[in-house]
Short mmCIF file of C-alpha atoms in Angstrom, two decimals:
data_model
loop_
_atom_site.label_atom_id
_atom_site.label_comp_id
_atom_site.label_asym_id
_atom_site.label_seq_id
_atom_site.Cartn_x
_atom_site.Cartn_y
_atom_site.Cartn_z
CA UNK A 194 84.54 302.98 132.72
CA UNK A 195 84.90 301.28 136.09
CA UNK A 196 82.62 302.87 138.72
CA UNK A 197 84.33 304.45 141.73
CA UNK A 198 81.85 304.22 144.60
CA UNK A 199 83.77 302.43 147.34
CA UNK A 200 86.77 304.67 147.96
CA UNK A 201 85.94 306.35 151.30
CA UNK A 202 88.00 305.03 154.21
CA UNK A 203 84.93 304.50 156.39
CA UNK A 204 83.20 302.47 153.65
CA UNK A 205 86.34 300.37 153.20
CA UNK A 206 86.43 299.67 156.93
CA UNK A 207 82.79 298.54 156.85
CA UNK A 208 83.60 296.27 153.91
CA UNK A 209 86.40 294.59 155.80
CA UNK A 210 84.21 294.08 158.85
CA UNK A 211 80.87 293.04 157.37
CA UNK A 212 81.29 291.67 153.83
CA UNK A 213 81.46 287.90 153.38
CA UNK A 214 84.06 285.73 151.76
CA UNK A 215 82.85 283.25 149.14
CA UNK A 216 80.96 280.32 150.66
CA UNK A 217 82.75 276.98 150.51
CA UNK A 218 80.18 275.58 148.07
CA UNK A 219 80.93 278.34 145.58
CA UNK A 220 84.70 278.15 146.02
CA UNK A 221 84.62 274.39 145.41
CA UNK A 222 82.43 274.87 142.32
CA UNK A 223 84.93 277.32 140.81
CA UNK A 224 88.02 275.25 141.61
CA UNK A 225 86.38 272.08 140.27
CA UNK A 226 85.55 273.92 137.04
CA UNK A 227 89.15 275.10 136.69
CA UNK A 228 90.49 271.58 137.38
CA UNK A 229 88.13 270.09 134.84
CA UNK A 230 88.74 272.62 132.08
CA UNK A 231 92.42 273.42 132.49
CA UNK A 232 93.96 271.22 135.16
CA UNK A 233 97.07 271.92 137.19
CA UNK A 234 99.38 273.66 137.77
CA UNK A 235 97.45 276.60 139.19
CA UNK A 236 100.01 279.38 139.03
CA UNK A 237 98.24 282.75 138.97
CA UNK A 238 94.78 283.83 140.10
CA UNK A 239 93.69 287.46 139.75
CA UNK A 240 90.78 288.74 141.83
CA UNK A 241 89.18 291.76 140.18
CA UNK A 242 87.38 294.41 142.20
CA UNK A 243 88.88 292.63 145.19
CA UNK A 244 87.86 295.26 147.74
CA UNK A 245 89.24 294.34 151.13
CA UNK A 246 90.37 290.88 150.00
CA UNK A 247 87.54 288.58 151.14
CA UNK A 248 87.77 286.53 147.94
CA UNK A 249 91.50 286.96 147.36
CA UNK A 250 92.57 285.36 150.65
CA UNK A 251 90.72 282.02 150.22
CA UNK A 252 92.41 281.51 146.83
CA UNK A 253 95.92 281.55 148.29
CA UNK A 254 95.84 277.90 149.29
CA UNK A 255 95.30 276.80 145.70
CA UNK A 256 97.58 279.07 143.62
CA UNK A 257 101.27 279.85 143.59
CA UNK A 258 100.41 283.54 143.37
CA UNK A 259 97.24 285.55 143.90
CA UNK A 260 96.90 289.22 142.95
CA UNK A 261 93.97 291.40 144.03
CA UNK A 262 93.10 294.39 141.85
CA UNK A 263 90.88 297.29 142.92
CA UNK A 264 90.43 300.95 141.97
CA UNK A 265 90.27 301.98 145.64
CA UNK A 266 93.47 302.48 147.61
CA UNK A 267 91.37 302.71 150.79
CA UNK A 268 89.97 299.24 150.16
CA UNK A 269 93.46 297.88 149.47
CA UNK A 270 94.85 299.43 152.67
CA UNK A 271 92.32 297.34 154.58
CA UNK A 272 93.22 294.25 152.55
CA UNK A 273 96.97 294.65 153.10
CA UNK A 274 96.42 294.99 156.85
CA UNK A 275 95.43 291.30 157.08
CA UNK A 276 98.63 289.30 157.73
CA UNK A 277 99.54 285.73 156.93
CA UNK A 278 99.27 285.46 153.14
CA UNK A 279 102.80 285.64 151.69
CA UNK A 280 101.74 284.65 148.15
CA UNK A 281 99.08 287.40 147.98
CA UNK A 282 99.66 290.93 146.71
CA UNK A 283 97.42 293.84 145.84
CA UNK A 284 97.57 296.50 143.14
CA UNK A 285 95.51 299.55 142.31
CA UNK A 286 93.98 299.11 138.88
CA UNK A 287 90.90 298.39 136.82
CA UNK A 288 89.44 295.27 135.26
CA UNK A 289 89.68 296.91 131.85
CA UNK A 290 93.47 297.48 131.94
CA UNK A 291 95.29 294.62 133.63
CA UNK A 292 99.05 294.68 134.36
CA UNK A 293 99.71 291.12 133.16
CA UNK A 294 101.28 289.69 130.00
CA UNK A 295 99.21 287.97 127.35
CA UNK A 296 98.24 284.41 128.24
CA UNK A 297 99.57 284.51 131.83
CA UNK A 298 96.53 284.09 134.13
CA UNK A 299 94.96 280.77 135.14
CA UNK A 300 91.85 282.17 136.83
CA UNK A 301 90.13 285.57 136.83
CA UNK A 302 87.55 286.07 139.57
CA UNK A 303 85.21 288.94 140.40
CA UNK A 304 82.97 288.75 143.46
CA UNK A 305 80.01 291.16 143.49
CA UNK A 306 82.05 293.39 141.20
CA UNK A 307 81.59 292.47 137.52
CA UNK A 308 78.41 294.53 137.18
CA UNK A 309 80.53 297.67 137.70
CA UNK A 310 82.89 296.84 134.80
CA UNK A 311 82.77 298.15 131.23
CA UNK A 312 81.66 294.80 129.82
CA UNK A 313 83.14 295.05 126.33
CA UNK A 314 86.55 296.30 127.45
CA UNK A 315 86.68 293.86 130.35
CA UNK A 316 85.94 290.82 128.20
CA UNK A 317 88.56 291.92 125.66
CA UNK A 318 91.16 292.26 128.43
CA UNK A 319 90.16 288.96 130.08
CA UNK A 320 90.59 287.22 126.74
CA UNK A 321 94.05 288.73 126.40
CA UNK A 322 95.46 287.80 129.81
CA UNK A 323 93.95 284.35 130.31
CA UNK A 324 96.02 281.33 129.39
CA UNK A 325 94.58 278.89 126.86
CA UNK A 326 91.97 276.95 128.88
CA UNK A 327 92.20 279.62 131.59
CA UNK A 328 88.92 280.34 133.32
CA UNK A 329 86.69 283.21 134.29
CA UNK A 330 84.51 283.05 137.43
CA UNK A 331 82.15 285.97 138.07
CA UNK A 332 79.76 285.64 140.97
CA UNK A 333 77.64 287.48 143.47
CA UNK A 334 74.22 287.39 145.08
CA UNK A 335 70.85 288.88 144.32
CA UNK A 336 68.89 291.23 146.56
CA UNK A 337 66.32 288.62 147.62
CA UNK A 338 67.92 287.80 150.98
CA UNK A 339 65.67 286.20 153.58
CA UNK A 340 65.87 286.35 157.37
CA UNK A 341 64.55 283.56 159.60
CA UNK A 342 64.15 283.49 163.37
CA UNK A 343 61.66 281.21 165.06
CA UNK A 344 58.13 282.29 164.07
CA UNK A 345 58.83 285.91 163.10
CA UNK A 346 60.65 285.37 159.79
CA UNK A 347 57.91 286.93 157.66
CA UNK A 348 57.85 290.08 159.78
CA UNK A 349 61.65 290.36 159.67
CA UNK A 350 61.57 290.01 155.90
CA UNK A 351 58.93 292.72 155.66
CA UNK A 352 61.26 295.04 157.59
CA UNK A 353 64.09 294.25 155.19
CA UNK A 354 61.82 294.85 152.17
CA UNK A 355 60.88 298.26 153.56
CA UNK A 356 64.58 299.15 153.83
CA UNK A 357 65.09 298.10 150.21
CA UNK A 358 62.22 300.34 149.09
CA UNK A 359 63.67 303.35 150.92
CA UNK A 360 67.07 302.73 149.28
CA UNK A 361 65.62 302.10 145.81
CA UNK A 362 65.94 305.72 144.58
CA UNK A 363 69.65 305.57 145.45
CA UNK A 364 70.30 302.30 143.61
CA UNK A 365 72.61 302.43 140.61
CA UNK A 366 71.46 300.88 137.33
CA UNK A 367 74.65 298.81 137.58
CA UNK A 368 73.21 297.03 140.63
CA UNK A 369 70.21 296.08 138.50
CA UNK A 370 72.67 294.23 136.24
CA UNK A 371 73.87 292.24 139.25
CA UNK A 372 70.30 291.47 140.24
CA UNK A 373 69.77 290.06 136.73
CA UNK A 374 72.56 287.60 137.62
CA UNK A 375 74.91 289.01 134.95
CA UNK A 376 72.72 287.76 132.10
CA UNK A 377 73.85 290.46 129.65
CA UNK A 378 77.52 290.09 130.58
CA UNK A 379 77.24 286.32 130.19
CA UNK A 380 75.89 286.79 126.66
CA UNK A 381 78.83 289.10 125.88
CA UNK A 382 81.46 286.44 126.68
CA UNK A 383 82.66 285.05 123.31
CA UNK A 384 83.90 281.69 124.62
CA UNK A 385 81.80 278.70 123.47
CA UNK A 386 82.48 276.90 126.76
CA UNK A 387 80.52 278.85 129.36
CA UNK A 388 77.72 278.38 131.85
CA UNK A 389 75.59 280.50 134.14
CA UNK A 390 74.30 279.06 137.41
CA UNK A 391 71.43 281.22 138.57
CA UNK A 392 70.68 279.94 142.07
CA UNK A 393 73.12 278.62 144.66
CA UNK A 394 71.26 278.87 148.00
CA UNK A 395 73.48 279.59 151.00
CA UNK A 396 72.34 279.79 154.63
CA UNK A 397 74.49 281.22 157.37
CA UNK A 398 73.97 282.50 160.87
CA UNK A 399 74.53 286.21 161.39
CA UNK A 400 74.08 288.44 164.40
CA UNK A 401 71.63 291.33 164.11
CA UNK A 402 74.67 293.61 164.35
CA UNK A 403 76.21 291.94 161.29
CA UNK A 404 72.98 292.12 159.29
CA UNK A 405 72.79 295.87 159.93
CA UNK A 406 76.51 296.23 159.17
CA UNK A 407 76.01 294.35 155.90
CA UNK A 408 73.27 296.80 154.89
CA UNK A 409 75.68 299.65 155.65
CA UNK A 410 78.09 298.30 153.03
CA UNK A 411 75.49 298.57 150.23
CA UNK A 412 76.37 301.17 147.61
CA UNK A 413 72.77 302.44 147.73
CA UNK A 414 72.91 302.91 151.50
CA UNK A 415 76.18 304.84 151.14
CA UNK A 416 74.54 307.02 148.46
CA UNK A 417 71.61 307.67 150.84
CA UNK A 418 74.08 308.48 153.63
CA UNK A 419 75.80 311.08 151.45
CA UNK A 420 72.47 312.61 150.41
CA UNK A 421 70.85 312.70 153.85
CA UNK A 422 73.13 311.59 156.71
CA UNK A 423 70.59 312.01 159.49
CA UNK A 424 67.84 310.10 157.66
CA UNK A 425 70.22 307.28 156.71
CA UNK A 426 71.48 306.93 160.28
CA UNK A 427 67.91 307.01 161.61
CA UNK A 428 66.93 304.25 159.15
CA UNK A 429 69.52 301.88 160.60
CA UNK A 430 68.61 302.75 164.18
CA UNK A 431 64.91 302.26 163.48
CA UNK A 432 65.53 298.99 161.63
CA UNK A 433 67.66 297.65 164.48
CA UNK A 434 64.99 298.52 167.06
CA UNK A 435 62.24 296.91 165.00
CA UNK A 436 64.21 293.68 164.54
CA UNK A 437 64.97 293.48 168.26
CA UNK A 438 61.32 294.06 169.07
CA UNK A 439 60.07 291.41 166.64
CA UNK A 440 62.59 288.86 167.91
CA UNK A 441 61.86 289.79 171.55
CA UNK A 442 65.57 290.03 172.32
CA UNK A 443 67.65 292.83 173.81
CA UNK A 444 71.08 292.24 172.27
CA UNK A 445 72.23 292.83 168.70
CA UNK A 446 74.49 289.79 169.19
CA UNK A 447 71.39 287.56 168.85
CA UNK A 448 71.64 285.46 165.70
CA UNK A 449 69.29 284.89 162.79
CA UNK A 450 69.41 282.55 159.81
CA UNK A 451 70.39 284.66 156.79
CA UNK A 452 69.63 283.05 153.44
CA UNK A 453 71.15 284.33 150.20
CA UNK A 454 70.95 283.18 146.59
CA UNK A 455 74.33 283.32 144.89
CA UNK A 456 74.82 283.13 141.13
CA UNK A 457 77.95 282.31 139.15
CA UNK A 458 79.15 282.78 135.58
CA UNK A 459 81.89 280.35 134.51
CA UNK A 460 83.74 280.45 131.21
CA UNK A 461 86.83 278.78 129.74
CA UNK A 462 89.04 280.40 127.10
CA UNK A 463 89.57 278.12 124.08
CA UNK A 464 92.97 276.68 123.20
#
């Protein structure tokens, strides 16, 4: 059964504000794979667990139609509020029951979402809706993010590790599957033509405000917030103060290098 952990309006708003779209390197990897395995035309892409649309929107320049699917209407309200994408639509639904005919989808994507799916039912449904030579691209990032700023990177990373330890008791076993880089799900895919890329390093600059906002979007932080609102709020305030102190800056708009390791599972349905 698809997990339902991201349905509060406030959480959806945080997602829209602080979650990242796919880095260009990853987007190009996926599109190159699709071109190589299936070729054009690229008619329909379906983005599963699309949330607020960060992965759906970048696909619109490459497909005639893009459809984002998510269980959360609150997430989709945020996605629909972004104008300028006439070939993009959103529907409430699950990855295990897709509203598409057999053999109709060129590309199925899931960004930081596939670990929440019922693997067996999802793979069966993906096999049904994909065209012959249609492709599956499941990706995300592990929890080993690193923060760099001048000479205090190690101390900043220690602060982040302490936050992770506090949130550990609130971490779903499904997140552990993501941190294993979808190894079990990869093994479940029955297509002979498949690959799993374990490390795609991506560096970007983020403000301290955005780093803290990103932590707020974590499912384990939201679970902590529900269990103990005052302690969860204090954790973010304390973490922000410690980062500012270590960096010797006064503004949360100050930027750090934020390094993430993405992973990607690619698979092509046989003819």
